[in-house]
CSV table of C-alpha atoms in Angstrom, one decimal:
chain,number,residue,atom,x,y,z
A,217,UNK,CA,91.9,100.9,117.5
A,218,UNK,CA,89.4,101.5,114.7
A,219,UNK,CA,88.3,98.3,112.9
A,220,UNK,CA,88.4,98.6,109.2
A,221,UNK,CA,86.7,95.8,107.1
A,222,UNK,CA,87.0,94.8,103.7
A,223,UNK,CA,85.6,92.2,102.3
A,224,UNK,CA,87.3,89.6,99.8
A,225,UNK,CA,86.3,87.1,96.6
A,226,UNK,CA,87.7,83.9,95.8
A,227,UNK,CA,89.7,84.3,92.1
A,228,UNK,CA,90.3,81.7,90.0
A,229,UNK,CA,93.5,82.4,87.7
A,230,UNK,CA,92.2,80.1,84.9
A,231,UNK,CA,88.7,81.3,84.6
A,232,UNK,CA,89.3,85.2,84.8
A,233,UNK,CA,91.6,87.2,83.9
A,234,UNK,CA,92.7,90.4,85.0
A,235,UNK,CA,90.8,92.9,83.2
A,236,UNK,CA,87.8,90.9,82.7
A,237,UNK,CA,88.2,90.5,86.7
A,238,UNK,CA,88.6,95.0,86.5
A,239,UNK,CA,85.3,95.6,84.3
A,240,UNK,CA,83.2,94.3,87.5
A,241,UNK,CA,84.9,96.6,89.8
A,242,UNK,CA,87.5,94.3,91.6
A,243,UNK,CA,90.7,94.5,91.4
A,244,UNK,CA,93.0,90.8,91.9
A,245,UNK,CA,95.4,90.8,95.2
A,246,UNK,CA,97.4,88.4,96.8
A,247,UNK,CA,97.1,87.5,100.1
A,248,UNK,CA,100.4,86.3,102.6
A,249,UNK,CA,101.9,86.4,105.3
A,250,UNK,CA,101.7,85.6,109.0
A,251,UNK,CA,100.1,82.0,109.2
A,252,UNK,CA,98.9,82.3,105.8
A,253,UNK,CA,99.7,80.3,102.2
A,254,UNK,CA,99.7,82.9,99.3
A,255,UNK,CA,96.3,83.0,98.5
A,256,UNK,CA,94.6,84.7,95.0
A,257,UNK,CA,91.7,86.9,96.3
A,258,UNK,CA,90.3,90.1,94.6
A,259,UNK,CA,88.4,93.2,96.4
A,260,UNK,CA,86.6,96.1,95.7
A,261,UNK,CA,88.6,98.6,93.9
A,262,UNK,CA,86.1,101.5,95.5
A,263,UNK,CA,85.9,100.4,98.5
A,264,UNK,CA,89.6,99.8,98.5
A,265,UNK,CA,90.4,103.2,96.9
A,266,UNK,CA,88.2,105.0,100.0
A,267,UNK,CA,90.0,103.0,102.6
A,268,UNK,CA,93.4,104.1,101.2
A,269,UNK,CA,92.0,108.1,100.7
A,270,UNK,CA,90.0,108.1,104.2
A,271,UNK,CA,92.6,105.9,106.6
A,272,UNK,CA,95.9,105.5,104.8
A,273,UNK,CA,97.9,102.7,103.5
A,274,UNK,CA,99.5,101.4,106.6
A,275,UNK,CA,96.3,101.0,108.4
A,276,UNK,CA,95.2,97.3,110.0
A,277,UNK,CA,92.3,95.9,108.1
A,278,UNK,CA,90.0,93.5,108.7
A,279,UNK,CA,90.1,90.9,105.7
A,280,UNK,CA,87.0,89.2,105.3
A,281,UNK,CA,88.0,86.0,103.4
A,282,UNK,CA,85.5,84.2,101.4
A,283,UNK,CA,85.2,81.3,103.9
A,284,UNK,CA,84.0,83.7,106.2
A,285,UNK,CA,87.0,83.9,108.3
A,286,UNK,CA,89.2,87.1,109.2
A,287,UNK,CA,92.6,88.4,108.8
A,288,UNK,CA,94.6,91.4,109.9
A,289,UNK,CA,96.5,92.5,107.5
A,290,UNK,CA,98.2,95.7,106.2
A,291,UNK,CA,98.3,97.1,102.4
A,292,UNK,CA,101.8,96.1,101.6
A,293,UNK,CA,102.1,97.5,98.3
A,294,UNK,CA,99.3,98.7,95.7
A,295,UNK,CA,99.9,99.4,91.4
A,296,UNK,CA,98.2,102.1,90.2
A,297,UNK,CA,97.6,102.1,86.2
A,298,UNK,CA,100.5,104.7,84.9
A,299,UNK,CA,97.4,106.5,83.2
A,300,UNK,CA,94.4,106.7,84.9
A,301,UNK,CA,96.2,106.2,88.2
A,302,UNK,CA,93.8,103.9,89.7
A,303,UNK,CA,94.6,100.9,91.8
A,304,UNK,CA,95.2,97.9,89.3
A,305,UNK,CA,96.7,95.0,92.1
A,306,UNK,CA,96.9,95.0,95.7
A,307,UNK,CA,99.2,93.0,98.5
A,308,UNK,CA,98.0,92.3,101.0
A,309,UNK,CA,100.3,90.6,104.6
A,310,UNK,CA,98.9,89.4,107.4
A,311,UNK,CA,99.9,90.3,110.9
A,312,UNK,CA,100.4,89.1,113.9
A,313,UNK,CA,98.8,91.5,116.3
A,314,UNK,CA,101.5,90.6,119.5
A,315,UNK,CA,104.5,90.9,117.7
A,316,UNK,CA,106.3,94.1,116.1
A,317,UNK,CA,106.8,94.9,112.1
A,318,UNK,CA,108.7,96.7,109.8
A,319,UNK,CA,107.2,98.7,107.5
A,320,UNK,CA,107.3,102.4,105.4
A,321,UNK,CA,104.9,105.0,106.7
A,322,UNK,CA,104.1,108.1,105.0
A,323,UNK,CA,105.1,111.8,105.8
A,324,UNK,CA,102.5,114.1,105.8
A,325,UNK,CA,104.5,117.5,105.3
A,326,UNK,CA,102.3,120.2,107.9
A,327,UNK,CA,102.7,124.0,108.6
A,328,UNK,CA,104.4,127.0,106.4
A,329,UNK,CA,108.1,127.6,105.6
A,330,UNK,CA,108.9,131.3,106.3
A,331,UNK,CA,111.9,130.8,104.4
A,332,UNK,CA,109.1,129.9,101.4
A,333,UNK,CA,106.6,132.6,102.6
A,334,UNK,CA,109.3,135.3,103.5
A,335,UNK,CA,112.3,134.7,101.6
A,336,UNK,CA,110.8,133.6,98.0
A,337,UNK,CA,112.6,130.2,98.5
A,338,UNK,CA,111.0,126.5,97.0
A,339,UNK,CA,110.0,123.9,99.8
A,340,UNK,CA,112.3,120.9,98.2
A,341,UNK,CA,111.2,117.3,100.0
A,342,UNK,CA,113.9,114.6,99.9
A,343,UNK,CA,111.9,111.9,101.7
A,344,UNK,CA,108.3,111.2,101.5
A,345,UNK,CA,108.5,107.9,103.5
A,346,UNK,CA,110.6,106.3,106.3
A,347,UNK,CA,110.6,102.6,107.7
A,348,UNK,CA,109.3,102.5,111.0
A,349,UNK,CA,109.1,99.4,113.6
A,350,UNK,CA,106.0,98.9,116.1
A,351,UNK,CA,103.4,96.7,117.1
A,352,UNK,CA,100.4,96.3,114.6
A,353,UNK,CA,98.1,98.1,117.4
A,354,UNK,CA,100.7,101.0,117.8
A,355,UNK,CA,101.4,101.6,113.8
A,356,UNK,CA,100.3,105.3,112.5
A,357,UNK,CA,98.5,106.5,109.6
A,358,UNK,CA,101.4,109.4,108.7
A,359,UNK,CA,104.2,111.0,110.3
A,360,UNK,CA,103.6,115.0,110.4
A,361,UNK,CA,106.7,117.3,109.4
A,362,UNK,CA,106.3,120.8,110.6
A,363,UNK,CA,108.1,122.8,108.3
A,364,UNK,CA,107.2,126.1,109.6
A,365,UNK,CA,110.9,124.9,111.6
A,366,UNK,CA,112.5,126.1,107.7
A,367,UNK,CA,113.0,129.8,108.9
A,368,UNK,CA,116.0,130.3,106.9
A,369,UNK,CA,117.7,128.5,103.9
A,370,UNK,CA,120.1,127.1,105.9
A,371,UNK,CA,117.6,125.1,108.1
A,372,UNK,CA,117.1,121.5,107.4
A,373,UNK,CA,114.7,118.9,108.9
A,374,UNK,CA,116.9,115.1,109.4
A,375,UNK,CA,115.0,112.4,110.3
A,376,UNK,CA,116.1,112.6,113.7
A,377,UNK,CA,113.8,115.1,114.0
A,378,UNK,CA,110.5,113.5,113.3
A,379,UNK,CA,108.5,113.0,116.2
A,380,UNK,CA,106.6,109.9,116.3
A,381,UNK,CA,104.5,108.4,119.8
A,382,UNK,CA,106.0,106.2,121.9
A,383,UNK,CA,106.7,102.3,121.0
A,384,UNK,CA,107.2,103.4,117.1
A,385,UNK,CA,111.3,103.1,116.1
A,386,UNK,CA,111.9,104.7,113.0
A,387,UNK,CA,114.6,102.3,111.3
A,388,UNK,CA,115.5,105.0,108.2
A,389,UNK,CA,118.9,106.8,108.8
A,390,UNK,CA,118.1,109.5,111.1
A,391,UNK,CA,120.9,111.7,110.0
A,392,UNK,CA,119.1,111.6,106.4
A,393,UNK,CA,117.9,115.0,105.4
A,394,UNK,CA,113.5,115.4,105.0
A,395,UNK,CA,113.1,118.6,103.3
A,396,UNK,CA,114.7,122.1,103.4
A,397,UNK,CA,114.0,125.4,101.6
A,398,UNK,CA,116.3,126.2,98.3
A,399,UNK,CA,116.9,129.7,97.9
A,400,UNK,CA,115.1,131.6,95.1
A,401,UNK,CA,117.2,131.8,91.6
A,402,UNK,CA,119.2,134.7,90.5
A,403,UNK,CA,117.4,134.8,86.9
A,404,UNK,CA,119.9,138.0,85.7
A,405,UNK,CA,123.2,136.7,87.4
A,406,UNK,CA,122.4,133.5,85.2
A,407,UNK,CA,121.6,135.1,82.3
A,408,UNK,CA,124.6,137.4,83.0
A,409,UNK,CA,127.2,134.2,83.1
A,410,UNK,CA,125.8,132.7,80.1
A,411,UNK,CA,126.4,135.4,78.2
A,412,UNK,CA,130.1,135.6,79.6
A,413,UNK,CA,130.3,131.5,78.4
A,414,UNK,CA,128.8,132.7,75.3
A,415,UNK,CA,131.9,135.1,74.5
A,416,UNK,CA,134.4,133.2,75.9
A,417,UNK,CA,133.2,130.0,73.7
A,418,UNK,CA,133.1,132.5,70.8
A,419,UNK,CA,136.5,133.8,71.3
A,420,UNK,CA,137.7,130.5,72.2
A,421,UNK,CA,136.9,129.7,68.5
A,422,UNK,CA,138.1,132.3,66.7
A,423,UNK,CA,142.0,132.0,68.6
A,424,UNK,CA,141.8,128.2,66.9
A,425,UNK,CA,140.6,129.2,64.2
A,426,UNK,CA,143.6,132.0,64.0
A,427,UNK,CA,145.8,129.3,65.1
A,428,UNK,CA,145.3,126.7,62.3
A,429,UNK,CA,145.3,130.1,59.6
A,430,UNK,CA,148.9,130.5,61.3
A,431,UNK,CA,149.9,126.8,60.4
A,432,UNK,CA,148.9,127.1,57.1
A,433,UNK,CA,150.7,130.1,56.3
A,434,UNK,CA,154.0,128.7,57.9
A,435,UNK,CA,153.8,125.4,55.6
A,436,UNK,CA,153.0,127.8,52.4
């Protein structure tokens, strides 16, 4: 397995806060986890960013603490700033490298949908991550979904049908549904029926409005 460093400062809570900590290029985190007190560290936010782009969030890192000591650990969760979408806080959890965790892995949708390339349909994704359960050593960057299996609009791809190597258990509902092709809309049939709701709301109006001119001329 590919060692990944990354190294991490010591951040004092009193003495910096977070967007003074952001205009240096960090970015604070939290460290926890296996055999480890929550500790306040901060990384490089590029360095973090090309880790993430280049290897994927569920990959093990190697945590260089500020004492000089290591840590394998996994991103467990990242914020990204709602506009400029770029990393704002990071989790980090340590691992214990002999014994199996839980955690979401990413699909990576693969392949072509002849039911999108042939048919005119729209690929529609339900899932974009399940919960899987391995060894540290065994966890993978993504799970691929071929959709080039989406040959008609009735096909589906569950989660049963997700193929992932051997020692990985994926612990999401395997009878949940991944993606599947929705058939192309009928723009004139739509158009068609609105206009039938249209006259049918219209006449709808005029009978009660015939109906109330009734009651008044019954109590004249």
């Amino acid at each position: 397995m590919q060692k990944i460093q990354l190294k991490a400062e010591a951040r004092e809570l009193k003495t910096r806060d977070s967007k003074q900590l952001r205009k240096t290029g960090l970015i604070p985190a939290e460290l926890y986890g296996y055999k480890t007190e929550n500790t306040h560290i901060s990384v490089n936010m590029i360095e973090l960013q090309k880790i993430v782009r280049e290897a994927g969030e569920s990959t093990i890192l190697e945590l260089v603490l500020p004492d000089g000591s290591n840590k394998n650990v996994i991103i467990k969760a990242i914020d990204y700033h709602y506009l400029t979408t770029l990393p704002i806080h990071v989790d980090f959890m340590s691992v214990n490298m002999t014994e199996k965790l839980t955690t979401n892995i990413a699909l990576e949708f693969t392949g072509e949908a002849m039911a999108v390339k042939a048919l005119g349909g729209t690929l529609v994704t339900m899932l974009n991550e399940v919960e899987v359960e391995c060894l540290p050593t065994d966890l993978p960057q993504s799970i691929e979904v071929d959709i080039s299996k989406l040959e008609t609009f009735e096909d589906i791809i569950l989660v049963k049908d997700l193929v992932v190597s051997t020692g990985v258990e994926i612990k999401t509902d395997l009878e949940e549904p991944v993606a599947k092709v929705q058939e192309p809309r009928d723009m004139d049939a739509e158009l068609a029926e609105d206009s039938v709701s249209e006259e049918e709301a219209v006449a709808a109006v005029a009978g009660e409005d015939k109906a109330e001119d009734d009651k008044t001329e019954d109590k004249e």
